[in-house]
Short mmCIF file of C-alpha atoms (C1' of nucleotides) in Angstrom, two decimals:
data_model
loop_
_atom_site.label_atom_id
_atom_site.label_comp_id
_atom_site.label_asym_id
_atom_site.label_seq_id
_atom_site.Cartn_x
_atom_site.Cartn_y
_atom_site.Cartn_z
CA UNK A 910 -23.08 -13.10 -22.76
CA UNK A 911 -21.99 -15.15 -19.75
CA UNK A 912 -22.30 -12.32 -17.30
CA UNK A 913 -20.04 -12.76 -14.32
CA UNK A 914 -21.95 -13.47 -11.16
CA UNK A 915 -19.29 -12.23 -8.81
CA UNK A 916 -20.27 -9.21 -6.87
CA UNK A 917 -17.80 -6.41 -6.55
CA UNK A 918 -18.23 -4.20 -3.50
CA UNK A 919 -18.39 -0.72 -4.99
CA UNK A 920 -15.37 1.09 -3.67
CA UNK A 921 -15.96 4.23 -1.74
CA UNK A 922 -14.13 6.14 -4.44
CA UNK A 923 -16.63 5.11 -7.10
CA UNK A 924 -19.57 6.14 -4.96
CA UNK A 925 -18.07 9.57 -4.48
CA UNK A 926 -17.28 9.81 -8.17
CA UNK A 927 -20.80 8.90 -9.25
CA UNK A 928 -22.45 11.02 -6.61
CA UNK A 929 -20.44 14.04 -7.57
CA UNK A 930 -21.02 13.48 -11.26
CA UNK A 931 -24.75 13.11 -10.74
CA UNK A 932 -24.83 16.26 -8.63
CA UNK A 933 -23.09 18.21 -11.36
CA UNK A 934 -25.06 16.98 -14.37
CA UNK A 935 -28.33 17.39 -12.50
CA UNK A 936 -27.48 20.98 -11.79
CA UNK A 937 -27.30 20.67 -8.00
CA UNK A 938 -24.03 22.55 -8.28
CA UNK A 939 -24.04 25.71 -10.33
CA UNK A 940 -21.47 26.09 -13.12
CA UNK A 941 -18.44 27.95 -11.84
CA UNK A 942 -19.14 26.95 -8.26
CA UNK A 943 -16.15 26.28 -6.05
CA UNK A 944 -15.94 22.82 -4.54
CA UNK A 945 -13.29 22.81 -1.81
CA UNK A 946 -12.32 19.30 -0.98
CA UNK A 947 -13.14 19.97 2.63
CA UNK A 948 -16.85 20.37 1.89
CA UNK A 949 -16.76 17.37 -0.44
CA UNK A 950 -15.21 15.38 2.35
CA UNK A 951 -17.98 15.84 4.86
CA UNK A 952 -20.61 15.95 2.13
CA UNK A 953 -19.77 12.38 1.19
CA UNK A 954 -18.27 11.33 4.48
CA UNK A 955 -15.03 10.33 2.81
CA UNK A 956 -11.40 11.19 3.35
CA UNK A 957 -9.44 13.64 1.26
CA UNK A 958 -7.57 10.92 -0.61
CA UNK A 959 -10.79 9.43 -1.92
CA UNK A 960 -12.30 12.77 -2.81
CA UNK A 961 -9.20 13.91 -4.63
CA UNK A 962 -9.00 10.74 -6.70
CA UNK A 963 -12.63 11.08 -7.65
CA UNK A 964 -12.10 14.71 -8.61
CA UNK A 965 -9.22 13.64 -10.86
CA UNK A 966 -11.56 11.40 -12.81
CA UNK A 967 -14.17 14.10 -13.24
CA UNK A 968 -11.41 16.46 -14.29
CA UNK A 969 -10.38 14.03 -17.01
CA UNK A 970 -14.02 13.92 -18.13
CA UNK A 971 -14.12 17.68 -18.29
CA UNK A 972 -16.87 18.08 -15.72
CA UNK A 973 -14.68 19.99 -13.28
CA UNK A 974 -11.66 22.17 -13.86
CA UNK A 975 -8.97 22.28 -11.21
CA UNK A 976 -7.12 25.54 -10.80
CA UNK A 977 -3.69 25.15 -9.21
CA UNK A 978 -3.73 25.94 -5.52
CA UNK A 979 -7.38 26.94 -5.73
CA UNK A 980 -9.07 23.63 -6.12
CA UNK A 981 -11.87 22.20 -8.22
CA UNK A 982 -14.62 24.25 -9.83
CA UNK A 983 -17.71 23.06 -11.65
CA UNK A 984 -16.83 23.42 -15.32
CA UNK A 985 -18.40 26.29 -17.13
CA UNK A 986 -19.83 25.67 -20.60
CA UNK A 987 -19.23 28.56 -22.95
CA UNK A 988 -21.24 28.78 -26.18
CA UNK A 989 -18.08 28.06 -28.17
CA UNK A 990 -17.39 24.93 -26.17
CA UNK A 991 -21.00 23.86 -26.57
CA UNK A 992 -20.73 24.17 -30.32
CA UNK A 993 -17.52 22.15 -30.31
CA UNK A 994 -19.11 19.46 -28.20
CA UNK A 995 -22.04 19.20 -30.56
CA UNK A 996 -19.67 18.85 -33.50
CA UNK A 997 -17.90 15.95 -31.83
CA UNK A 998 -21.18 14.43 -30.72
CA UNK A 999 -22.36 14.58 -34.29
CA UNK A 1000 -19.60 12.45 -35.73
CA UNK A 1001 -19.52 10.04 -32.79
CA UNK A 1002 -23.25 9.48 -32.91
CA UNK A 1003 -23.02 9.08 -36.65
CA UNK A 1004 -20.35 6.45 -36.20
CA UNK A 1005 -22.48 4.70 -33.59
CA UNK A 1006 -25.45 4.67 -35.93
CA UNK A 1007 -23.35 3.42 -38.82
CA UNK A 1008 -21.93 0.64 -36.69
CA UNK A 1009 -25.39 -0.23 -35.43
CA UNK A 1010 -26.64 -0.54 -39.00
CA UNK A 1011 -23.75 -2.90 -39.69
CA UNK A 1012 -23.61 -5.06 -36.60
CA UNK A 1013 -26.85 -4.97 -34.66
CA UNK A 1014 -28.96 -8.08 -34.35
CA UNK A 1015 -32.60 -8.18 -35.40
CA UNK A 1016 -33.60 -8.09 -31.76
CA UNK A 1017 -31.62 -4.94 -31.17
CA UNK A 1018 -33.13 -3.29 -34.22
CA UNK A 1019 -36.60 -4.12 -32.97
CA UNK A 1020 -35.71 -2.79 -29.53
CA UNK A 1021 -34.48 0.48 -30.97
CA UNK A 1022 -37.68 0.89 -32.92
CA UNK A 1023 -39.69 0.17 -29.80
CA UNK A 1024 -37.94 2.95 -27.94
CA UNK A 1025 -38.59 5.29 -30.84
CA UNK A 1026 -42.28 4.41 -30.85
CA UNK A 1027 -42.39 5.11 -27.16
CA UNK A 1028 -41.02 8.54 -27.89
CA UNK A 1029 -43.33 9.11 -30.83
CA UNK A 1030 -46.51 8.30 -28.92
CA UNK A 1031 -45.74 10.75 -26.15
CA UNK A 1032 -47.84 13.81 -26.44
CA UNK A 1033 -46.24 17.21 -26.18
CA UNK A 1034 -47.15 17.15 -22.50
CA UNK A 1035 -44.40 14.76 -21.52
CA UNK A 1036 -42.01 16.00 -18.88
CA UNK A 1037 -38.40 16.77 -19.51
CA UNK A 1038 -37.36 13.94 -17.23
CA UNK A 1039 -39.41 11.42 -19.18
CA UNK A 1040 -38.08 12.61 -22.51
CA UNK A 1041 -34.50 12.52 -21.26
CA UNK A 1042 -35.04 9.02 -19.89
CA UNK A 1043 -36.39 7.78 -23.21
CA UNK A 1044 -33.55 9.35 -25.16
CA UNK A 1045 -31.23 7.76 -22.66
CA UNK A 1046 -32.68 4.36 -23.45
CA UNK A 1047 -32.36 5.11 -27.15
CA UNK A 1048 -28.66 5.79 -26.71
CA UNK A 1049 -28.17 2.73 -24.56
CA UNK A 1050 -29.68 0.46 -27.19
CA UNK A 1051 -27.83 2.22 -29.98
CA UNK A 1052 -24.45 2.00 -28.28
CA UNK A 1053 -24.99 -1.61 -27.25
CA UNK A 1054 -25.66 -2.57 -30.86
CA UNK A 1055 -22.78 -0.54 -32.21
CA UNK A 1056 -20.20 -2.98 -30.78
CA UNK A 1057 -17.70 -0.25 -30.04
CA UNK A 1058 -16.78 0.37 -26.44
CA UNK A 1059 -14.74 3.46 -27.22
CA UNK A 1060 -17.41 5.39 -29.01
CA UNK A 1061 -19.73 4.45 -26.16
CA UNK A 1062 -17.39 5.80 -23.53
CA UNK A 1063 -16.68 9.03 -25.33
CA UNK A 1064 -20.30 9.65 -26.20
CA UNK A 1065 -21.26 9.02 -22.60
CA UNK A 1066 -18.81 11.68 -21.50
CA UNK A 1067 -20.11 14.17 -24.01
CA UNK A 1068 -23.74 13.53 -23.08
CA UNK A 1069 -22.88 14.17 -19.45
CA UNK A 1070 -21.01 17.29 -20.40
CA UNK A 1071 -23.90 19.05 -22.07
CA UNK A 1072 -26.76 17.64 -20.08
CA UNK A 1073 -28.20 21.05 -19.24
CA UNK A 1074 -28.31 22.12 -22.86
CA UNK A 1075 -30.03 18.92 -23.86
CA UNK A 1076 -32.68 19.50 -21.25
CA UNK A 1077 -33.37 22.99 -22.57
CA UNK A 1078 -33.44 21.95 -26.21
CA UNK A 1079 -35.75 19.02 -25.47
CA UNK A 1080 -38.15 21.31 -23.66
CA UNK A 1081 -38.44 23.57 -26.68
CA UNK A 1082 -42.03 23.39 -27.95
CA UNK A 1083 -42.23 21.69 -31.29
CA UNK A 1084 -38.76 20.24 -31.00
CA UNK A 1085 -40.17 16.85 -30.03
CA UNK A 1086 -41.96 16.44 -33.33
CA UNK A 1087 -38.79 17.22 -35.24
CA UNK A 1088 -36.79 14.86 -33.09
CA UNK A 1089 -39.22 12.07 -33.80
CA UNK A 1090 -39.09 12.76 -37.52
CA UNK A 1091 -35.31 12.90 -37.62
CA UNK A 1092 -34.95 9.70 -35.66
CA UNK A 1093 -37.43 8.00 -37.98
CA UNK A 1094 -35.06 8.73 -40.83
CA UNK A 1095 -32.31 7.07 -38.80
CA UNK A 1096 -34.45 4.02 -38.10
CA UNK A 1097 -35.48 3.66 -41.73
CA UNK A 1098 -31.88 3.82 -42.86
CA UNK A 1099 -30.99 1.18 -40.29
CA UNK A 1100 -33.79 -1.08 -41.47
CA UNK A 1101 -32.63 -0.70 -45.05
CA UNK A 1102 -29.18 -1.82 -43.87
CA UNK A 1103 -27.75 1.42 -45.21
CA UNK A 1104 -24.81 2.45 -43.00
CA UNK A 1105 -23.88 5.53 -45.01
CA UNK A 1106 -27.37 6.97 -44.92
CA UNK A 1107 -27.56 6.17 -41.20
CA UNK A 1108 -24.34 8.07 -40.66
CA UNK A 1109 -25.66 11.14 -42.43
CA UNK A 1110 -29.05 10.99 -40.74
CA UNK A 1111 -27.52 10.74 -37.28
CA UNK A 1112 -25.12 13.57 -37.83
CA UNK A 1113 -27.85 15.78 -39.20
CA UNK A 1114 -30.06 15.00 -36.22
CA UNK A 1115 -27.38 16.17 -33.83
CA UNK A 1116 -26.81 19.24 -35.96
CA UNK A 1117 -30.47 20.19 -35.69
CA UNK A 1118 -30.43 19.67 -31.93
CA UNK A 1119 -27.32 21.81 -31.74
CA UNK A 1120 -28.97 24.61 -33.71
CA UNK A 1121 -31.92 24.68 -31.33
CA UNK A 1122 -29.81 24.48 -28.19
CA UNK A 1123 -27.30 27.08 -29.27
CA UNK A 1124 -30.01 29.46 -30.41
CA UNK A 1125 -31.68 29.14 -27.01
CA UNK A 1126 -28.34 29.59 -25.30
CA UNK A 1127 -27.59 32.75 -27.27
CA UNK A 1128 -30.97 34.45 -26.82
CA UNK A 1129 -32.07 33.20 -23.44
CA UNK A 1130 -28.95 33.94 -21.43
CA UNK A 1131 -26.73 36.37 -23.34
CA UNK A 1132 -24.50 36.89 -20.30
CA UNK A 1133 -23.53 33.68 -18.53
CA UNK A 1134 -23.73 33.42 -14.80
CA UNK A 1135 -20.37 32.74 -13.23
CA UNK A 1136 -17.11 34.51 -13.78
CA UNK A 1137 -15.03 33.22 -16.66
CA UNK A 1138 -11.73 32.66 -14.87
CA UNK A 1139 -8.67 34.51 -16.07
CA UNK B 708 -1.73 34.75 -28.50
CA UNK B 709 -0.25 36.59 -25.49
CA UNK B 710 1.11 33.50 -23.89
CA UNK B 711 1.68 33.96 -20.21
CA UNK B 712 5.35 34.06 -19.38
CA UNK B 713 5.04 33.04 -15.80
CA UNK B 714 6.25 29.59 -15.13
CA UNK B 715 4.15 27.39 -12.95
CA UNK B 716 6.10 24.77 -11.06
CA UNK B 717 4.75 21.57 -12.53
CA UNK B 718 3.13 19.71 -9.68
CA UNK B 719 4.68 16.47 -8.72
CA UNK B 720 1.51 14.71 -9.75
CA UNK B 721 1.79 15.93 -13.32
CA UNK B 722 5.37 14.80 -13.59
CA UNK B 723 4.41 11.34 -12.44
CA UNK B 724 1.44 11.32 -14.78
CA UNK B 725 3.50 12.32 -17.81
CA UNK B 726 6.39 10.09 -16.94
CA UNK B 727 4.14 7.09 -16.54
CA UNK B 728 2.24 7.85 -19.72
CA UNK B 729 5.47 8.22 -21.67
CA UNK B 730 6.79 4.98 -20.25
CA UNK B 731 3.65 3.15 -21.33
CA UNK B 732 3.28 4.55 -24.85
CA UNK B 733 6.99 4.07 -25.50
CA UNK B 734 6.70 0.44 -24.59
CA UNK B 735 8.97 0.58 -21.54
CA UNK B 736 6.22 -1.30 -19.75
CA UNK B 737 4.86 -4.37 -21.46
CA UNK B 738 1.08 -4.62 -22.00
CA UNK B 739 -0.50 -6.57 -19.18
CA UNK B 740 2.35 -5.74 -16.80
CA UNK B 741 1.48 -5.22 -13.18
CA UNK B 742 2.35 -1.83 -11.71
CA UNK B 743 2.09 -2.02 -7.91
CA UNK B 744 1.98 1.46 -6.51
CA UNK B 745 4.89 0.60 -4.29
CA UNK B 746 7.26 0.29 -7.24
CA UNK B 747 5.76 3.39 -8.85
CA UNK B 748 6.39 5.23 -5.60
CA UNK B 749 10.11 4.66 -5.46
CA UNK B 750 10.41 4.71 -9.26
CA UNK B 751 9.26 8.32 -9.26
CA UNK B 752 10.20 9.17 -5.71
CA UNK B 753 6.68 10.28 -4.87
CA UNK B 754 4.20 9.39 -2.20
CA UNK B 755 1.32 7.02 -2.67
CA UNK B 756 -1.28 9.78 -2.82
CA UNK B 757 0.43 11.34 -5.83
CA UNK B 758 0.94 8.05 -7.61
CA UNK B 759 -2.63 6.96 -7.08
CA UNK B 760 -4.05 10.20 -8.43
CA UNK B 761 -1.85 9.97 -11.49
CA UNK B 762 -2.95 6.39 -12.03
CA UNK B 763 -6.58 7.54 -11.89
CA UNK B 764 -5.96 9.91 -14.78
CA UNK B 765 -4.30 7.26 -16.90
CA UNK B 766 -7.17 4.94 -16.05
CA UNK B 767 -9.61 7.51 -17.40
CA UNK B 768 -7.52 7.71 -20.56
CA UNK B 769 -7.65 3.96 -20.92
CA UNK B 770 -3.90 3.46 -20.72
CA UNK B 771 -4.09 1.42 -17.53
CA UNK B 772 -6.85 -0.76 -16.16
CA UNK B 773 -7.25 -1.05 -12.41
CA UNK B 774 -8.52 -4.35 -11.11
CA UNK B 775 -10.16 -4.15 -7.71
CA UNK B 776 -7.80 -5.11 -4.92
CA UNK B 777 -5.14 -6.03 -7.47
CA UNK B 778 -3.98 -2.66 -8.62
CA UNK B 779 -3.12 -1.09 -11.95
CA UNK B 780 -2.07 -3.02 -15.04
CA UNK B 781 -0.81 -1.70 -18.35
CA UNK B 782 -3.81 -1.90 -20.64
CA UNK B 783 -3.83 -4.65 -23.19
CA UNK B 784 -4.87 -3.84 -26.75
CA UNK B 785 -6.86 -6.61 -28.36
CA UNK B 786 -7.36 -6.63 -32.12
CA UNK B 787 -11.04 -5.88 -31.64
CA UNK B 788 -10.27 -2.87 -29.51
CA UNK B 789 -7.71 -1.72 -32.03
CA UNK B 790 -10.29 -1.85 -34.79
CA UNK B 791 -12.75 0.10 -32.66
CA UNK B 792 -10.14 2.73 -31.89
CA UNK B 793 -9.35 3.14 -35.55
CA UNK B 794 -13.04 3.60 -36.30
CA UNK B 795 -13.31 6.38 -33.75
CA UNK B 796 -10.04 7.91 -34.89
CA UNK B 797 -11.40 7.95 -38.40
CA UNK B 798 -14.41 10.10 -37.66
CA UNK B 799 -12.56 12.36 -35.21
CA UNK B 800 -9.73 13.00 -37.65
CA UNK B 801 -12.27 13.57 -40.37
CA UNK B 802 -14.01 16.14 -38.20
CA UNK B 803 -10.68 17.79 -37.43
CA UNK B 804 -9.85 18.00 -41.12
CA UNK B 805 -13.28 19.33 -41.97
CA UNK B 806 -12.98 21.99 -39.27
CA UNK B 807 -9.50 22.86 -40.44
CA UNK B 808 -10.78 23.36 -43.97
CA UNK B 809 -13.42 25.69 -42.56
CA UNK B 810 -11.54 27.70 -39.97
CA UNK B 811 -7.79 27.58 -40.54
CA UNK B 812 -5.90 30.72 -41.47
CA UNK B 813 -3.75 30.92 -44.58
CA UNK B 814 -0.67 30.66 -42.41
CA UNK B 815 -1.89 27.44 -40.87
CA UNK B 816 -2.68 26.00 -44.28
CA UNK B 817 0.82 26.81 -45.45
CA UNK B 818 2.28 25.30 -42.30
CA UNK B 819 0.36 22.08 -42.80
CA UNK B 820 1.58 21.84 -46.35
CA UNK B 821 5.14 22.44 -45.18
CA UNK B 822 4.92 19.53 -42.79
CA UNK B 823 3.54 17.36 -45.55
CA UNK B 824 6.40 18.31 -47.86
CA UNK B 825 8.83 17.43 -45.11
CA UNK B 826 7.22 14.00 -44.96
CA UNK B 827 7.14 13.64 -48.73
CA UNK B 828 10.83 14.41 -49.22
CA UNK B 829 11.94 11.81 -46.72
CA UNK B 830 13.36 8.81 -48.44
CA UNK B 831 12.19 5.38 -47.39
CA UNK B 832 15.23 5.24 -45.15
CA UNK B 833 13.77 7.54 -42.53
CA UNK B 834 13.59 6.15 -39.05
CA UNK B 835 10.38 5.31 -37.28
CA UNK B 836 11.08 8.01 -34.72
CA UNK B 837 11.45 10.68 -37.38
CA UNK B 838 8.29 9.63 -39.17
CA UNK B 839 6.33 9.58 -35.93
CA UNK B 840 7.68 13.02 -35.04
CA UNK B 841 6.64 14.46 -38.39
CA UNK B 842 3.18 12.92 -38.17
CA UNK B 843 2.98 14.33 -34.69
CA UNK B 844 3.66 17.80 -36.04
CA UNK B 845 1.06 17.24 -38.75
CA UNK B 846 -1.52 16.46 -36.11
CA UNK B 847 -0.50 19.39 -33.97
CA UNK B 848 -0.97 21.83 -36.84
CA UNK B 849 -4.20 20.18 -37.91
CA UNK B 850 -5.72 20.25 -34.45
CA UNK B 851 -4.59 23.81 -33.81
CA UNK B 852 -6.34 24.97 -36.97
CA UNK B 853 -9.46 22.95 -36.29
CA UNK B 854 -10.51 25.26 -33.43
CA UNK B 855 -12.03 22.45 -31.42
CA UNK B 856 -10.46 21.63 -28.08
CA UNK B 857 -12.60 18.56 -27.56
CA UNK B 858 -11.70 16.76 -30.73
CA UNK B 859 -8.07 17.62 -29.96
CA UNK B 860 -8.23 16.09 -26.51
CA UNK B 861 -9.99 12.94 -27.61
CA UNK B 862 -7.74 12.44 -30.59
CA UNK B 863 -4.71 12.89 -28.38
CA UNK B 864 -5.96 10.14 -26.12
CA UNK B 865 -6.59 7.80 -29.02
CA UNK B 866 -3.19 8.47 -30.55
CA UNK B 867 -1.55 7.63 -27.24
CA UNK B 868 -3.67 4.53 -26.94
CA UNK B 869 -2.54 2.90 -30.16
CA UNK B 870 0.96 4.28 -30.38
CA UNK B 871 2.53 0.85 -30.80
CA UNK B 872 0.31 -0.03 -33.73
CA UNK B 873 1.07 3.24 -35.42
CA UNK B 874 4.78 2.60 -35.13
CA UNK B 875 4.42 -0.81 -36.76
CA UNK B 876 2.18 0.41 -39.56
CA UNK B 877 4.48 3.33 -40.30
CA UNK B 878 7.46 1.02 -40.57
CA UNK B 879 5.74 -1.10 -43.18
CA UNK B 880 7.72 -0.79 -46.42
CA UNK B 881 5.79 1.08 -49.04
CA UNK B 882 3.30 2.43 -46.54
CA UNK B 883 5.06 5.80 -46.50
CA UNK B 884 4.37 6.42 -50.17
CA UNK B 885 0.70 5.67 -49.69
CA UNK B 886 0.54 7.88 -46.63
CA UNK B 887 2.02 10.76 -48.59
CA UNK B 888 -0.44 10.26 -51.41
CA UNK B 889 -3.44 10.03 -49.09
CA UNK B 890 -2.42 13.13 -47.18
CA UNK B 891 -1.95 14.99 -50.45
CA UNK B 892 -5.59 14.35 -51.19
CA UNK B 893 -6.41 15.86 -47.81
CA UNK B 894 -4.25 18.91 -48.46
CA UNK B 895 -5.74 19.49 -51.89
CA UNK B 896 -9.25 19.30 -50.48
CA UNK B 897 -8.27 21.80 -47.81
CA UNK B 898 -6.81 24.17 -50.36
CA UNK B 899 -9.98 23.93 -52.42
CA UNK B 900 -11.89 24.93 -49.26
CA UNK B 901 -13.90 21.73 -49.58
CA UNK B 902 -14.79 20.54 -46.05
CA UNK B 903 -16.85 17.56 -47.19
CA UNK B 904 -14.11 16.18 -49.38
CA UNK B 905 -11.59 16.80 -46.60
CA UNK B 906 -13.78 14.81 -44.24
CA UNK B 907 -13.93 11.87 -46.61
CA UNK B 908 -10.24 12.00 -47.42
CA UNK B 909 -9.22 12.03 -43.77
CA UNK B 910 -11.48 9.18 -42.85
CA UNK B 911 -10.26 7.11 -45.73
CA UNK B 912 -6.65 7.78 -44.78
CA UNK B 913 -7.24 6.43 -41.30
CA UNK B 914 -9.09 3.47 -42.74
CA UNK B 915 -6.10 2.58 -44.89
CA UNK B 916 -3.73 2.90 -41.95
CA UNK B 917 -6.06 0.69 -39.94
CA UNK B 918 -6.07 -1.96 -42.63
CA UNK B 919 -2.28 -2.10 -42.67
CA UNK B 920 -1.92 -2.10 -38.90
CA UNK B 921 -4.60 -4.70 -38.30
CA UNK B 922 -3.26 -6.95 -41.01
CA UNK B 923 0.18 -6.77 -39.43
CA UNK B 924 -1.33 -7.39 -36.02
CA UNK B 925 -3.20 -10.43 -37.25
CA UNK B 926 -0.32 -12.10 -39.09
CA UNK B 927 2.67 -10.99 -37.08
CA UNK B 928 1.48 -11.91 -33.61
CA UNK B 929 -1.50 -14.25 -33.85
CA UNK B 930 -1.35 -14.97 -30.11
CA UNK B 931 -0.96 -11.89 -27.93
CA UNK B 932 1.58 -11.77 -25.17
CA UNK B 933 0.07 -11.29 -21.77
CA UNK B 934 -2.75 -13.18 -20.18
CA UNK B 935 -6.21 -11.77 -20.83
CA UNK B 936 -7.42 -11.51 -17.25
CA UNK B 937 -10.53 -13.36 -16.16
"C1'" DA C 565 -5.13 -35.14 -5.58
"C1'" DT C 566 -8.10 -32.21 -3.35
"C1'" DT C 567 -8.95 -29.39 0.42
"C1'" DG C 568 -7.92 -26.30 4.20
"C1'" DT C 569 -5.08 -23.02 6.45
"C1'" DC C 570 -1.76 -19.61 7.13
"C1'" DA C 571 1.73 -15.92 6.11
"C1'" DG C 572 3.15 -12.37 3.09
"C1'" DA C 573 2.07 -8.86 -0.13
"C1'" DT C 574 -0.87 -5.38 -1.91
"C1'" DT C 575 -4.68 -2.48 -2.15
"C1'" DG C 576 -8.42 0.65 -0.13
"C1'" DA C 577 -9.10 3.98 2.99
"C1'" DC C 578 -8.23 7.16 6.85
"C1'" DT C 579 -5.70 10.46 9.69
"C1'" DG C 580 -2.72 14.08 11.03
"C1'" DA C 581 0.55 17.08 9.74
"C1'" DC C 582 3.55 20.64 7.30
"C1'" DG C 583 4.78 24.06 3.92
"C1'" DA C 584 3.32 26.71 -0.22
"C1'" DT C 585 0.21 29.59 -2.49
"C1'" DC C 586 -3.71 32.53 -3.37
"C1'" DG C 587 -7.28 35.97 -2.02
"C1'" DT C 588 -8.65 39.35 0.94
"C1'" DG C 589 -9.01 42.68 4.26
"C1'" DT C 590 -6.85 45.94 7.07
"C1'" DA C 591 -3.50 49.20 8.66
"C1'" DG C 592 -0.56 52.67 7.45
"C1'" DA C 593 1.41 56.17 4.24
"C1'" DA C 594 0.84 59.79 0.68
"C1'" DT D 369 -9.57 60.18 0.79
"C1'" DT D 370 -7.03 56.97 -1.90
"C1'" DC D 371 -3.50 53.81 -2.64
"C1'" DT D 372 0.01 50.53 -1.23
"C1'" DA D 373 1.99 46.85 1.66
"C1'" DC D 374 1.63 43.45 4.75
"C1'" DA D 375 -0.40 40.00 7.46
"C1'" DC D 376 -3.85 36.61 7.92
"C1'" DG D 377 -6.98 32.92 6.77
"C1'" DA D 378 -8.40 29.45 3.59
"C1'" DT D 379 -7.14 26.03 0.62
"C1'" DC D 380 -4.16 23.14 -1.88
"C1'" DG D 381 -0.12 19.87 -2.55
"C1'" DT D 382 2.36 16.48 -0.48
"C1'" DC D 383 3.95 13.29 2.77
"C1'" DA D 384 4.27 9.58 6.34
"C1'" DG D 385 2.10 6.26 9.07
"C1'" DT D 386 -1.69 3.22 10.31
"C1'" DC D 387 -5.36 -0.24 9.91
"C1'" DA D 388 -8.52 -3.47 7.70
"C1'" DA D 389 -9.77 -6.23 3.68
"C1'" DT D 390 -8.35 -8.98 0.01
"C1'" DC D 391 -5.53 -11.67 -3.01
"C1'" DT D 392 -1.65 -15.02 -3.89
"C1'" DG D 393 1.09 -18.70 -3.15
"C1'" DA D 394 2.88 -22.21 -0.46
"C1'" DC D 395 2.46 -25.65 2.82
"C1'" DA D 396 0.08 -29.07 5.51
"C1'" DA D 397 -3.78 -32.34 6.21
"C1'" DT D 398 -7.19 -35.52 4.69
#
DNA sequence: ATTGTCAGATTGACTGACGATCGTGTAGAA
DNA sequence: TTCTACACGATCGTCAGTCAATCTGACAAT
């Protein structure tokens, strides 16, 4: 853990990339919205080269889709895509949990349980932001203990991709209690050093979250907002 | 399936991107090799803007790593990373198989079995290229029938990432017979419409391939080639 | 031998420019 | 009035050139 002390001046490109990503996942840009590079340029005060490179990265992450000769658009999340994302999230999170059960240190296990207890003691009055932040910490600890950089990167992408849906599903009344109960099963499996059971518990947890989110998505907004291109 | 007939002139950027990716996965560039954008420019006859955007995409895929102020390098695959990639591949392929068992049409099931029979009837004298091509077709059919664009994209990335290892493990004498037998278990599970068994069979297949590849990697080249930077 | 300095090479970023392409609105014809 | 064709604007794709910051390696000085 000899963390390098050298400071790296964050390149302009990375600032644009992170700013744009944050703006998209926080909903400051509506899905389907057109983002001409001109407006991105003077929004971030950067040149076209920088903006275009940043857009390429977000395109690879799936957050924006670039139509030829028309430019970048905020990606639209259809119910089918959402279901697919949850499927992938399920197996990746299951793998992360399984790896955590295998490789995590005692300190990391204790830390994960601490985060869970933080979540469990929140009343139902907690704000969406708080809940998302706690779940974020949960994932951070989980992925750190899983010792697998690839599953961490891919899961990060997927969590960014369906941030809006997670916010809605977390705000569902009564969902918090189920989340706490499902995660307890994960924690118990981890403490019993049972990777297989951890795998199953994690995947099932995501499946439940997907059911809630997709049900909300189907009933609450039967007709999506922006135009599905082509 | 009304595929649009209109041809879109592939942008220069995409040509550079695909050419560079092909050059890396085919081993025309050694791992750890430095790729100054100057040489990429007159190698592809493109301007710096185009090359840099293409490099961004490959960076997001993990095929190249860009060191600040030093430029892009062909990514180096450590044994630990290889093991992590195989872990992720295992669950993603398992999910793809499970989805295939759930959603594929009868035609797709027959097609998958045809590809498998093609692989099974090859004698041990088949060339690496042929075997890789057949496995490629197997994956294409599998992913098409899985009805999940995300698992397809991520699996594609991972397969590109460890192409070299796959080539070595496929060339291992006797491995072909085991591969055929393991895939038969997958096919049988699919034909029995048993998603859970398909999941397990796929994951185990990848695990076996990982064991072979990592064993070869450990014994055949105990000290990697290029310098691990920093 | 260690340190300091300098030149060359390379990246990061910006700017201006040009043609190609898409969408749209308008003018003209039926 | 309705429909078609064309022109126009907006935007993208690409390029070339410039400048500053940084790294590398060699060479000189202590």
